Amino acid sequence: MKKIFKRILFLFVILSHSVFAENSITSIKLTNLNEALQIGLKNSKRILVSRYELDKAKGDKITASLRPNPYISLNADVFPYYKGKFDPEAQQYGINLGYQIETAGKREARMNLADKNMKVTELLFAEAVRQVYLMIGTVYYETLAAKERLLLAEDNYTAMNLIAEINKKRLSKQDISNLELIRSEVARDQYATQIIQNKVSYLRSKAALTVLLGHDSNKIDIQINENLAFPNDPPEIQVDTAIQSALHGRPDYLALIGNEELSISNIRLQKSHAVPDVVVALDAFNQQNQKFYGATVTVPIPVFSRNQGEIAKSIATKKQAEKSKEELYLNLTNEIKILSEEIKIRYSAIKNINQNSIIKSTEAIKIMELAYKSGGATLIEYMDTRRAFNETRLMLIDTLMQYETVLFRYKYSLGFDLNLNTE
């Protein structure tokens, strides 16, 4: 009796834990990709990490606007307050108050550099968001495709299971051989295995999407209430116009233009550092009860160091920025040309598959199912037709996924405006 009670208690604990675990998972339902992008913008860890670069750039602006601190120097060479060896009248002490005057517009150059750096940082942040969007879009459509493959495998299993059940009845009536029943059951079991494999792929895609959206896949379950469907007509693409749009709207390209301007500002700043600053100080001394006042001006003589190294580095950085911009221009134009052609090719493939292969394979499987159930076709013929239907559907799913992904990538290859409010 005690053993039975312990077993019941153990099962109760296990079931309670399972129910609690299921209830602890929050479901997020998505109806389209834009909803996923908005969630990613708010919660993506990559975006949040990149956002701190904006705070750092703001800190640089504050630092650049600061002026040098004045300094004070106190000295007491002989300062006894006791009678003895030293004469109290021999007290010697003084104060020195000074300030460094920046020359050659150093502060203005620093502030200008910080402003340019802030603009570049904003563009780089927008580019980081664009890259995250591209990853989210790619994984989103991969998840949709994985779901479609899972549904297809389940449909195939249901259809093949029905054939296996029919064959059991036929075998009981001795209308077919036991071998034919085994073949139909093996085919059904193969689709059952396919369901498991597709389910694993679907779960992996959902987990990857969940992480990209900034959530814990162990606590959040993403549910996409959307299916891959036949798309509308592709956009009319004028490659030259698209390239010009990208040159004026892509944050990565605009950031490289900003880097050129930033490097020019840095050259000005480094050249200003070649001009020495002036330190002006006021002095007051007391020596043997005699007070003295004066002023000191200190100017370094730029004989050896004139900031040559930093000036050379800043010039090299400018040339580097120019070449980086040229390289991105080539990659950008090439990317848009390829994407524009790929959109046409993918859409043509979808149209061809949908209007020819899908219609024919769907009609063929319907006819073959009726023929096999009525005894007018062999199991081998039915299985071959089912396999062709399955391969055609998989080909359509892959092509739809690739088309939607390419269309999405093309959209964000033209530009990206995040409308940042960084003040």
XYZ file of C-alpha atoms in Angstrom:
423
model
C 0.000 0.000 0.000
C 2.831 2.376 0.886
C 4.568 1.611 -2.412
C 1.395 2.384 -4.359
C 0.961 5.628 -2.423
C 4.568 6.636 -3.137
C 4.124 5.923 -6.841
C 0.935 7.975 -6.974
C 2.652 10.810 -5.119
C 5.631 10.640 -7.482
C 3.365 10.798 -10.548
C 1.466 13.705 -9.009
C 4.696 15.645 -8.478
C 5.861 14.965 -12.034
C 2.528 15.991 -13.550
C 2.353 19.093 -11.374
C 5.854 20.092 -12.454
C 4.925 19.575 -16.113
C 1.772 21.652 -15.789
C 3.688 24.394 -13.955
C 6.408 24.375 -16.609
C 3.827 24.678 -19.392
C 2.045 27.511 -17.618
C 5.340 29.356 -17.093
C 5.878 29.672 -20.864
C 4.493 32.863 -22.377
C 3.215 32.789 -25.933
C 3.840 35.660 -28.359
C 1.646 35.632 -31.450
C 2.889 37.257 -34.633
C 0.673 37.953 -37.616
C 3.330 39.452 -39.874
C 7.007 40.286 -40.110
C 6.570 43.944 -39.132
C 5.376 42.898 -35.680
C 8.519 40.804 -35.257
C 10.691 43.748 -36.329
C 9.059 46.071 -33.794
C 9.617 43.546 -31.001
C 13.227 43.141 -32.109
C 13.772 46.910 -32.111
C 12.669 47.121 -28.476
C 14.208 43.950 -27.076
C 17.067 42.706 -29.271
C 20.204 42.398 -27.172
C 22.389 43.292 -30.152
C 20.472 46.530 -30.629
C 20.620 47.327 -26.923
C 24.393 46.780 -26.923
C 24.779 49.056 -29.949
C 22.607 51.709 -28.309
C 25.261 52.227 -25.630
C 27.572 53.540 -28.345
C 25.224 56.525 -28.573
C 25.658 57.179 -24.859
C 29.425 56.961 -25.242
C 29.336 59.440 -28.123
C 27.260 61.823 -25.991
C 29.909 61.511 -23.290
C 32.578 62.402 -25.844
C 30.635 65.556 -26.731
C 30.557 66.581 -23.080
C 34.279 65.920 -22.683
C 35.104 67.859 -25.852
C 33.323 70.981 -24.605
C 35.158 71.108 -21.269
C 37.815 73.761 -20.714
C 41.094 73.107 -18.854
C 40.938 73.422 -15.075
C 42.913 76.216 -13.388
C 45.555 75.089 -10.964
C 46.893 76.378 -7.657
C 50.321 75.741 -6.155
C 51.303 76.388 -2.518
C 54.843 76.306 -1.167
C 56.395 76.742 2.283
C 60.177 76.558 2.311
C 60.733 77.600 5.951
C 57.635 77.831 8.061
C 58.451 77.275 11.776
C 56.031 78.252 14.548
C 58.376 77.433 17.396
C 61.321 79.178 18.939
C 64.631 77.496 18.553
C 67.043 77.095 15.748
C 64.947 78.967 13.204
C 63.898 82.584 13.437
C 60.096 83.037 13.109
C 60.791 86.161 11.099
C 62.390 84.000 8.423
C 59.080 82.491 7.224
C 58.998 81.878 3.463
C 55.781 80.828 1.708
C 53.937 81.590 -1.474
C 50.997 80.858 -3.757
C 50.854 80.348 -7.509
C 47.551 80.452 -9.460
C 47.642 79.505 -13.128
C 45.487 78.670 -16.147
C 46.218 76.954 -19.452
C 45.038 78.947 -22.469
C 44.260 76.667 -25.407
C 45.471 78.077 -28.695
C 44.738 77.407 -32.379
C 41.037 76.708 -31.722
C 41.623 73.375 -29.993
C 38.335 73.406 -28.077
C 36.297 74.276 -31.162
C 38.095 71.557 -33.127
C 37.370 69.019 -30.371
C 33.700 69.958 -30.278
C 33.439 69.782 -34.061
C 35.054 66.344 -34.024
C 32.679 65.157 -31.294
C 29.650 66.420 -33.259
C 30.797 64.596 -36.384
C 31.468 61.476 -34.328
C 27.949 61.660 -32.876
C 26.419 61.730 -36.361
C 28.535 58.791 -37.487
C 27.621 56.849 -34.342
C 23.923 57.433 -35.009
C 24.347 56.095 -38.537
C 26.296 53.082 -37.277
C 23.537 52.391 -34.776
C 20.964 52.569 -37.583
C 23.141 50.153 -39.561
C 23.277 47.791 -36.569
C 19.474 47.860 -36.431
C 19.298 47.244 -40.189
C 21.552 44.212 -39.857
C 19.419 42.847 -37.010
C 16.312 43.419 -39.134
C 17.895 41.466 -41.982
C 18.668 38.577 -39.630
C 15.154 38.651 -38.165
C 13.596 38.687 -41.646
C 15.727 35.782 -42.846
C 14.987 33.626 -39.792
C 11.303 34.640 -39.861
C 10.845 33.261 -43.375
C 12.922 30.200 -42.512
C 10.523 29.595 -39.617
C 7.517 29.988 -41.915
C 9.043 27.498 -44.342
C 9.807 25.064 -41.513
C 6.176 25.267 -40.401
C 4.964 24.615 -43.959
C 7.252 21.579 -44.244
C 5.900 20.239 -40.966
C 2.296 20.686 -42.117
C 3.121 18.976 -45.409
C 4.711 16.020 -43.611
C 1.635 15.720 -41.386
C -0.652 15.748 -44.451
C 1.463 13.069 -46.118
C 1.389 10.968 -42.965
C -2.403 11.292 -42.694
C -2.864 10.278 -46.328
C -0.435 7.355 -46.051
C -1.943 6.218 -42.761
C -5.351 6.090 -44.457
C -3.875 3.882 -47.186
C -2.326 1.610 -44.546
C -5.683 1.266 -42.765
C -7.404 0.459 -46.051
C -4.767 -2.177 -46.770
C -5.386 -3.792 -43.380
C -9.006 -4.306 -44.338
C -7.998 -5.538 -47.772
C -5.582 -8.008 -46.238
C -8.288 -9.347 -43.934
C -10.351 -10.003 -47.066
C -7.267 -11.445 -48.777
C -7.504 -8.851 -51.546
C -3.799 -7.960 -51.214
C -0.658 -9.650 -50.009
C 0.926 -9.044 -46.640
C 3.914 -7.514 -48.461
C 1.776 -4.679 -49.829
C 0.495 -3.885 -46.346
C 4.055 -3.817 -45.024
C 5.125 -1.491 -47.836
C 2.316 0.946 -47.074
C 3.136 0.858 -43.350
C 6.835 1.453 -44.039
C 5.955 4.451 -46.210
C 3.678 5.755 -43.455
C 6.432 5.336 -40.868
C 8.851 7.212 -43.118
C 6.499 10.183 -43.114
C 6.212 9.859 -39.327
C 9.994 10.160 -39.135
C 9.801 13.141 -41.470
C 7.338 14.787 -39.084
C 9.830 14.429 -36.232
C 12.686 15.854 -38.299
C 10.589 18.774 -39.533
C 9.315 19.452 -36.027
C 12.896 19.680 -34.755
C 13.782 22.088 -37.586
C 10.695 24.160 -36.799
C 11.561 24.339 -33.104
C 15.147 25.344 -33.895
C 13.993 28.103 -36.229
C 11.523 29.388 -33.641
C 14.207 29.341 -30.949
C 16.616 31.273 -33.189
C 13.896 33.834 -33.953
C 13.041 34.146 -30.259
C 16.666 34.919 -29.370
C 16.926 37.494 -32.168
C 13.820 39.180 -30.748
C 15.591 39.447 -27.397
C 13.675 36.785 -25.478
C 14.556 33.540 -23.708
C 13.421 30.594 -25.835
C 12.867 28.584 -22.636
C 10.287 31.120 -21.422
C 8.787 32.493 -24.634
C 7.033 30.539 -27.375
C 6.720 32.331 -30.712
C 3.549 31.543 -32.655
C 3.416 32.839 -36.236
C -0.150 33.100 -37.517
C 0.898 33.507 -41.121
C 1.595 31.155 -43.999
C 3.692 31.348 -47.123
C 1.339 32.336 -49.932
C 1.574 33.110 -53.629
C 2.990 36.653 -53.774
C 1.750 39.702 -55.613
C 3.497 40.865 -58.755
C 7.118 41.846 -58.083
C 8.010 45.549 -57.971
C 9.206 47.313 -61.094
C 12.884 47.904 -60.416
C 14.969 50.589 -62.086
C 18.485 49.615 -61.067
C 20.028 53.081 -61.485
C 17.243 54.694 -59.454
C 17.553 51.992 -56.804
C 21.310 52.560 -56.532
C 20.811 56.309 -56.082
C 18.216 55.619 -53.403
C 20.687 53.364 -51.595
C 23.480 55.938 -51.822
C 21.246 58.494 -50.117
C 19.556 56.142 -47.663
C 21.890 53.338 -46.617
C 23.256 54.094 -43.120
C 26.447 52.102 -43.705
C 27.307 54.144 -46.807
C 26.323 57.423 -45.145
C 28.459 56.454 -42.142
C 31.501 56.088 -44.400
C 30.818 59.529 -45.867
C 30.605 60.758 -42.289
C 33.894 59.018 -41.531
C 35.552 61.053 -44.266
C 34.258 64.268 -42.711
C 35.246 62.954 -39.291
C 38.801 62.276 -40.445
C 39.068 65.807 -41.890
C 37.975 67.231 -38.530
C 40.506 65.006 -36.802
C 43.290 66.314 -39.055
C 42.388 69.863 -38.045
C 42.400 68.892 -34.384
C 45.768 67.142 -34.593
C 47.298 70.109 -36.430
C 45.997 72.428 -33.716
C 47.830 70.279 -31.152
C 51.056 71.147 -32.958
C 50.625 74.713 -31.685
C 51.703 74.886 -28.024
C 49.306 76.145 -25.370
C 50.156 79.112 -23.139
C 50.139 78.795 -19.354
C 49.655 82.086 -17.477
C 50.210 82.162 -13.705
C 50.008 84.820 -10.984
C 52.521 84.563 -8.138
C 52.494 85.886 -4.553
C 55.376 85.238 -2.108
C 56.257 86.192 1.450
C 59.946 86.136 2.344
C 61.095 87.443 5.751
C 57.932 89.507 6.055
C 58.473 91.010 2.614
C 55.658 90.431 0.075
C 56.394 89.932 -3.605
C 53.952 89.705 -6.546
C 54.529 88.636 -10.108
C 53.329 86.779 -13.172
C 54.665 83.817 -15.103
C 54.029 82.864 -18.719
C 55.035 79.375 -19.872
C 55.134 78.396 -23.541
C 56.630 75.068 -24.715
C 59.052 75.464 -27.608
C 57.970 73.046 -30.388
C 61.443 72.043 -31.449
C 61.083 68.260 -31.472
C 57.460 67.277 -30.946
C 54.928 68.964 -33.172
C 52.383 66.126 -33.058
C 53.767 64.757 -36.316
C 52.760 61.164 -35.582
C 49.091 61.874 -34.841
C 48.836 64.148 -37.869
C 50.220 61.367 -40.080
C 47.785 58.866 -38.540
C 44.819 61.178 -39.122
C 45.795 61.651 -42.779
C 46.087 57.871 -43.214
C 42.672 57.443 -41.565
C 41.141 59.842 -44.086
C 42.604 57.889 -47.010
C 41.376 54.665 -45.421
C 37.842 56.095 -45.127
C 37.897 57.102 -48.796
C 38.883 53.604 -49.930
C 36.324 51.984 -47.621
C 33.609 54.141 -49.170
C 34.738 53.170 -52.673
C 34.681 49.483 -51.740
C 31.192 49.714 -50.234
C 29.966 51.556 -53.315
C 31.065 48.651 -55.509
C 29.530 46.067 -53.171
C 26.335 48.079 -52.821
C 25.755 48.496 -56.549
C 26.565 44.838 -57.145
C 24.191 43.761 -54.370
C 21.275 45.750 -55.787
C 21.844 44.472 -59.327
C 21.950 40.858 -58.144
C 18.908 41.235 -55.888
C 16.867 42.884 -58.645
C 17.618 40.015 -61.030
C 17.066 37.398 -58.347
C 13.611 38.809 -57.568
C 12.575 38.323 -61.199
C 14.027 34.807 -61.369
C 12.481 33.678 -58.066
C 9.066 35.069 -58.984
C 9.198 33.403 -62.398
C 10.081 30.102 -60.708
C 7.161 30.430 -58.271
C 4.779 31.225 -61.101
C 5.989 28.271 -63.149
C 5.821 25.822 -60.236
C 2.398 27.033 -59.136
C 0.819 27.072 -62.596
C 2.341 23.843 -63.862
C 3.945 21.466 -61.383
C 1.587 22.101 -58.443
C -1.574 21.860 -60.532
C -0.404 18.699 -62.273
C 0.927 16.976 -59.149
C -2.211 17.860 -57.153
C -4.465 16.519 -59.898
C -2.291 13.424 -60.256
C -2.395 12.550 -56.544
C -6.187 12.977 -56.446
C -6.641 10.669 -59.423
C -4.127 8.174 -58.069
C -5.792 8.050 -54.628
C -9.156 7.283 -56.195
C -7.578 4.757 -58.551
C -5.693 2.951 -55.785
C -8.680 2.847 -53.435
C -10.787 1.370 -56.224
C -8.080 -1.139 -57.121
C -7.173 0.489 -60.420
C -3.554 1.309 -59.499
C -0.689 -0.384 -57.698
C 0.842 0.737 -54.422
C 4.129 1.488 -56.174
C 2.332 3.821 -58.589
C 0.554 5.556 -55.731
C 3.757 5.951 -53.683
C 5.640 7.365 -56.686
C 2.853 9.872 -57.279
C 2.787 10.797 -53.587
C 6.572 11.251 -53.596
C 6.415 13.490 -56.692
C 3.646 15.540 -55.079
C 5.689 15.899 -51.886
C 8.842 16.965 -53.753
C 6.880 19.515 -55.778
C 5.339 21.016 -52.649
C 8.752 21.181 -50.953
C 10.192 22.893 -54.010
C 7.396 25.478 -53.893
C 7.934 26.079 -50.161
C 11.669 26.629 -50.660
C 11.105 28.933 -53.628
C 8.497 30.992 -51.762
C 10.835 31.334 -48.783
C 13.729 32.395 -51.002
C 11.576 34.914 -52.883
C 10.186 36.540 -49.727
C 13.675 36.684 -48.212
C 15.197 38.262 -51.324
C 12.346 40.778 -51.587
C 12.827 41.710 -47.942
C 16.592 42.070 -48.350
C 16.070 44.239 -51.429
C 13.780 46.564 -49.468
C 16.421 47.151 -46.804
C 19.261 47.353 -49.314
C 17.812 50.645 -50.577
C 17.889 52.499 -47.295
C 16.868 52.582 -43.690
C 15.615 55.561 -41.700
C 15.410 54.912 -37.965
C 14.350 58.474 -37.025
C 16.621 58.545 -34.000
C 15.960 61.021 -31.213
C 19.278 61.123 -29.406
C 18.994 64.457 -27.680
